[in-house]
PDB file of C-alpha atoms in Angstrom:
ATOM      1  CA  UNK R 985       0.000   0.000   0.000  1.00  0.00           C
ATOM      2  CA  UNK R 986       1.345   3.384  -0.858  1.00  0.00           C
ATOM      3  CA  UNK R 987       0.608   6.596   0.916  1.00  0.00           C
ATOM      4  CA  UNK R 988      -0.168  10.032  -0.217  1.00  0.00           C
ATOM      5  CA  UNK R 989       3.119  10.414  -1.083  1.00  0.00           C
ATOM      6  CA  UNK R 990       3.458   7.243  -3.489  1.00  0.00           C
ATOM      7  CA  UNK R 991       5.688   5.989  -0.812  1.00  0.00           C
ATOM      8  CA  UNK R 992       5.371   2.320  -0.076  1.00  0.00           C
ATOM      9  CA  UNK R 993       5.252   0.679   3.331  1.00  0.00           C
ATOM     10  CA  UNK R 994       8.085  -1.956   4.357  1.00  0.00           C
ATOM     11  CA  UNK R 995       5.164  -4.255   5.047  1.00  0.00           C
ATOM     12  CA  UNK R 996       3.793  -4.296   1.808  1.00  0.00           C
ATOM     13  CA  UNK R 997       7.358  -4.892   0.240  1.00  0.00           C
ATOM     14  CA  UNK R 998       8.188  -7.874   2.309  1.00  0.00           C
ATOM     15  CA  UNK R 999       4.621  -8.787   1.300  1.00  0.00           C
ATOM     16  CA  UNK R1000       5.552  -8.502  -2.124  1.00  0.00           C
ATOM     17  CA  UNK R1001       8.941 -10.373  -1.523  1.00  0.00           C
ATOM     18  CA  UNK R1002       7.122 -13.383   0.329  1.00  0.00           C
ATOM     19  CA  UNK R1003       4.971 -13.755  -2.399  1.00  0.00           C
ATOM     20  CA  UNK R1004       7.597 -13.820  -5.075  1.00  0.00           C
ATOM     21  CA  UNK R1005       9.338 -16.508  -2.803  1.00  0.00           C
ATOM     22  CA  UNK R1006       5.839 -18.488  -2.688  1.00  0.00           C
ATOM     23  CA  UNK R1007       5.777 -18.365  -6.986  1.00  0.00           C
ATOM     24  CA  UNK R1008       9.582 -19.527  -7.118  1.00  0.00           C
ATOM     25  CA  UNK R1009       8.167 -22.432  -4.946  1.00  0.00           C
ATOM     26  CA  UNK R1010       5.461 -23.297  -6.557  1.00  0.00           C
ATOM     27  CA  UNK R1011       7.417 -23.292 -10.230  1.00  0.00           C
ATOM     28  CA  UNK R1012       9.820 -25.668  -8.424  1.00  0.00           C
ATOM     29  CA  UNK R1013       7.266 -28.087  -7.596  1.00  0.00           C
ATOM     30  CA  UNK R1014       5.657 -28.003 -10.466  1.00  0.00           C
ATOM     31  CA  UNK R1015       8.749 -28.623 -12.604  1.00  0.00           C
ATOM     32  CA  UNK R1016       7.740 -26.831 -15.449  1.00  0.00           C
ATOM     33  CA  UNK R1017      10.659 -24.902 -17.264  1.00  0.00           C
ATOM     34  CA  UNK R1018       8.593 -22.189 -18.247  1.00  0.00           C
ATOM     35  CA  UNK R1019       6.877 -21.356 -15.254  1.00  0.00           C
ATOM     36  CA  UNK R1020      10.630 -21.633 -13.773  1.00  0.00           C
ATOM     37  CA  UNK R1021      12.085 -19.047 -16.381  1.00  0.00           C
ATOM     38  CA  UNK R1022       9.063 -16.546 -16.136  1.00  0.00           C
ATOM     39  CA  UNK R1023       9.387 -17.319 -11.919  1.00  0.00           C
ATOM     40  CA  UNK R1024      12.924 -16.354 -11.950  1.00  0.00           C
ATOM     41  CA  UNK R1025      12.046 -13.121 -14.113  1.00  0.00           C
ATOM     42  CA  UNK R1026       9.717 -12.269 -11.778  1.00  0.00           C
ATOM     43  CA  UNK R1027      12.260 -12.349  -9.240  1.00  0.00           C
ATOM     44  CA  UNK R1028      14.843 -10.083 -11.210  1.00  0.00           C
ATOM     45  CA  UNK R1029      11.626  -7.582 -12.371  1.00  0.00           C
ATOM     46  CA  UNK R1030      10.700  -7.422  -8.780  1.00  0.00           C
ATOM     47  CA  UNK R1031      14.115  -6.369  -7.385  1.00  0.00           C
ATOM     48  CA  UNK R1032      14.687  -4.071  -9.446  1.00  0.00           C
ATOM     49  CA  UNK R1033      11.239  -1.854  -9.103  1.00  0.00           C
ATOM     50  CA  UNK R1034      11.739  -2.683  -5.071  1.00  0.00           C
ATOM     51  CA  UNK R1035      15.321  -0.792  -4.711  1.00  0.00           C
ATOM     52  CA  UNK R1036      15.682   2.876  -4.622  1.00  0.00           C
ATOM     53  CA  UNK R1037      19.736   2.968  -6.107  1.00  0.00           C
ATOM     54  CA  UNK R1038      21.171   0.441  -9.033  1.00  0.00           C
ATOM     55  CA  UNK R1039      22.546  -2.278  -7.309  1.00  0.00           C
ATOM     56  CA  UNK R1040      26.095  -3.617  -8.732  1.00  0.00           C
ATOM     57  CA  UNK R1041      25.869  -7.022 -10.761  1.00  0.00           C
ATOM     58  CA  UNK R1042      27.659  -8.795  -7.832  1.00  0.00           C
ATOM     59  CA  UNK R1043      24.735  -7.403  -5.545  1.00  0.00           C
ATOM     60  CA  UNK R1044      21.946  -8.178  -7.775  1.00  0.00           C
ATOM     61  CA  UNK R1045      23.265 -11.716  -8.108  1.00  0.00           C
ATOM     62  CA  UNK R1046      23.588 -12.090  -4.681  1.00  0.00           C
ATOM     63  CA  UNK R1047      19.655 -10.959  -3.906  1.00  0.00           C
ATOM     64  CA  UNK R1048      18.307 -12.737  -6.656  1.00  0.00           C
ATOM     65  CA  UNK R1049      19.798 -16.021  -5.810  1.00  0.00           C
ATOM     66  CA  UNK R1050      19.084 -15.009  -2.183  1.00  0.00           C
ATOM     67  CA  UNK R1051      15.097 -15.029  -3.443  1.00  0.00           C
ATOM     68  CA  UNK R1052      15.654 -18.170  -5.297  1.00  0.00           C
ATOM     69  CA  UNK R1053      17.181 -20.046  -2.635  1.00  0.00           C
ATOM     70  CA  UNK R1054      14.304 -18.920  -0.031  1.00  0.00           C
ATOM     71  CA  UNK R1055      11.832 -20.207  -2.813  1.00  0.00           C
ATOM     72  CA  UNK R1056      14.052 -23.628  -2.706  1.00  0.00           C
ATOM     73  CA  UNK R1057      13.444 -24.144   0.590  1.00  0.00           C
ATOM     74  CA  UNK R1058       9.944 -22.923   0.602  1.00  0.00           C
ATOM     75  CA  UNK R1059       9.446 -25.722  -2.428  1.00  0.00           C
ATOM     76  CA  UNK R1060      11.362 -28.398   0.236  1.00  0.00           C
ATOM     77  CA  UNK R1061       9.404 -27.574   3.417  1.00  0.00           C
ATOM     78  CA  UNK R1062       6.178 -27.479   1.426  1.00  0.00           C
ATOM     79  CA  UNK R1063       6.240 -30.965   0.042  1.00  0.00           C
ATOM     80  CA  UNK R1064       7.235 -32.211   3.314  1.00  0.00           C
ATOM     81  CA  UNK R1065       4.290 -30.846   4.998  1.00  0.00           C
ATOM     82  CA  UNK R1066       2.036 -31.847   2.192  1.00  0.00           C
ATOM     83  CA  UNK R1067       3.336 -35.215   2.599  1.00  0.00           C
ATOM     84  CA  UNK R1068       2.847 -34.859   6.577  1.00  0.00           C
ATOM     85  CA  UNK R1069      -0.500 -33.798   6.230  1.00  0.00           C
ATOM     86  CA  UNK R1070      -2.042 -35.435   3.728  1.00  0.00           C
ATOM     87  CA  UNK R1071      -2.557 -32.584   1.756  1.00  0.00           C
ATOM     88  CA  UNK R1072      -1.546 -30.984  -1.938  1.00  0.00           C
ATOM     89  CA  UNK R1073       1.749 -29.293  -1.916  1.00  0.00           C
ATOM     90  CA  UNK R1074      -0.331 -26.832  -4.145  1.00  0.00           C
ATOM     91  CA  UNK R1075      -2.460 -27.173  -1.053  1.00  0.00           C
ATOM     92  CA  UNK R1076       0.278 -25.926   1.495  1.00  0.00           C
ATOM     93  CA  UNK R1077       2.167 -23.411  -0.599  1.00  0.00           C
ATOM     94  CA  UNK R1078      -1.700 -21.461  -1.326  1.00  0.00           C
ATOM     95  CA  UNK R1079      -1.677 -21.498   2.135  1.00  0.00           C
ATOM     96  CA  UNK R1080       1.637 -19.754   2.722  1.00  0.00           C
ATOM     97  CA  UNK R1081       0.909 -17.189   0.426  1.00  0.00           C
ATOM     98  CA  UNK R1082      -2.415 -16.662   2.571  1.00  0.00           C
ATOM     99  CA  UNK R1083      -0.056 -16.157   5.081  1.00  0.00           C
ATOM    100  CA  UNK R1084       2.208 -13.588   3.276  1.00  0.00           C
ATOM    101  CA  UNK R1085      -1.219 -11.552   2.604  1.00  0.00           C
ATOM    102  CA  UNK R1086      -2.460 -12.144   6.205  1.00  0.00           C
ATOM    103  CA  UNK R1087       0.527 -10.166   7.302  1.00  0.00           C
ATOM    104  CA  UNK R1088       0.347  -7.510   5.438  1.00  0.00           C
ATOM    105  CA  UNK R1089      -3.373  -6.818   6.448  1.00  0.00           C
ATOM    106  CA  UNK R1090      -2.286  -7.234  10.260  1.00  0.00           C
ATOM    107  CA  UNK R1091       0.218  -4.795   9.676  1.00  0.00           C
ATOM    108  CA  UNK R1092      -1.914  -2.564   7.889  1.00  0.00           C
ATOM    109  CA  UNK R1093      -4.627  -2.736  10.964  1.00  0.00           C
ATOM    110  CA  UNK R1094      -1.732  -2.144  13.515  1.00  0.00           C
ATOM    111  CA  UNK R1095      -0.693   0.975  11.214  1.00  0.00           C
ATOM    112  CA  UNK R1096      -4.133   2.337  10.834  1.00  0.00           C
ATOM    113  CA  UNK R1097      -4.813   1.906  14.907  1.00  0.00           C
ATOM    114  CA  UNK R1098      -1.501   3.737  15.483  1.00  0.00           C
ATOM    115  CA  UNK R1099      -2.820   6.771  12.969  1.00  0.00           C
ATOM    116  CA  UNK R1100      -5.843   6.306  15.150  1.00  0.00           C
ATOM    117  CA  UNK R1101      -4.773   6.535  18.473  1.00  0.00           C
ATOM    118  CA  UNK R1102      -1.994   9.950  17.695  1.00  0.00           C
ATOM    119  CA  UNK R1103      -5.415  11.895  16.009  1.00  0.00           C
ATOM    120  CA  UNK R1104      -6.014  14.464  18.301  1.00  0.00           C
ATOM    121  CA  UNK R1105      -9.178  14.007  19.730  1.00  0.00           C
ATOM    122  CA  UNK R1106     -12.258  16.888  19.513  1.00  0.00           C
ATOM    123  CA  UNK R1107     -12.196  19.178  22.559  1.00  0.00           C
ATOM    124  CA  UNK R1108     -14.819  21.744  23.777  1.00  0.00           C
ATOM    125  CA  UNK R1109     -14.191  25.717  23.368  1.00  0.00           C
ATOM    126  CA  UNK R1110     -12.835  25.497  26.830  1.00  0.00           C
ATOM    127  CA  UNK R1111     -10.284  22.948  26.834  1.00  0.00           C
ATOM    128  CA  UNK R1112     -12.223  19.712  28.203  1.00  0.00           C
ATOM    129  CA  UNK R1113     -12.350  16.961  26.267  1.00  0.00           C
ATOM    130  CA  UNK R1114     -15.204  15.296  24.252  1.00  0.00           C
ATOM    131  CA  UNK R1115     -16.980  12.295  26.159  1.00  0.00           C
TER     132      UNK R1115
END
């Protein structure tokens, strides 16, 4: 989520991030080439519009395999619990992204109480606060 200033929120980001993670997983499991190749993209596409200076080569390297790896073991921990539970792995990683998303929204509430609660409140002409 952005504010009035087209600024983004670190939540929303790591949101983002997590979810990117989630698809690198999921293209793993599914072993489809394609859906690898436009995963990995979207790892490189999402980097890029998520950092404010040019990163060097070495550092983008670094981050993206960074993102890859944390969808590797997102793919491994995944099918484990799918085979645990009885359940799809497509079952468990839909599930984590709920996660991701459930995050952000908490964060979002906590945010929105916080704007909340430093509102000043209404007071009458003489000083005393609204009941």
């Amino acid at each position: 989520m952005s504010d009035e200033h087209g600024t983004t929120h670190p939540e929303d980001d790591a949101a983002r991030l997590g979810l990117v993670v989630v698809g690198e997983a999921a293209a793993l499991q599914s072993g489809d080439e394609t859906a690898l190749d436009a995963s990995e993209q979207n790892i490189r596409d999402t980097i890029d519009e998520l950092i404010d200076d040019p990163l060097t080569p070495r550092q983008e390297e670094v981050v993206e395999r960074l993102a890859s790896a944390g969808g590797t073991l997102t793919a491994g921990l995944s099918g484990a619990l799918a085979a645990q539970s009885g359940r799809s792995v497509d079952d468990v990683l839909e599930g984590a992204a709920r996660s991701v998303l459930r995050q952000q929204r908490l964060a979002d509430e906590r945010e929105d109480a916080g704007t909340q609660q430093r509102e000043p409140r209404d007071q009458h002409d003489d000083g005393r606060d609204e009941a």
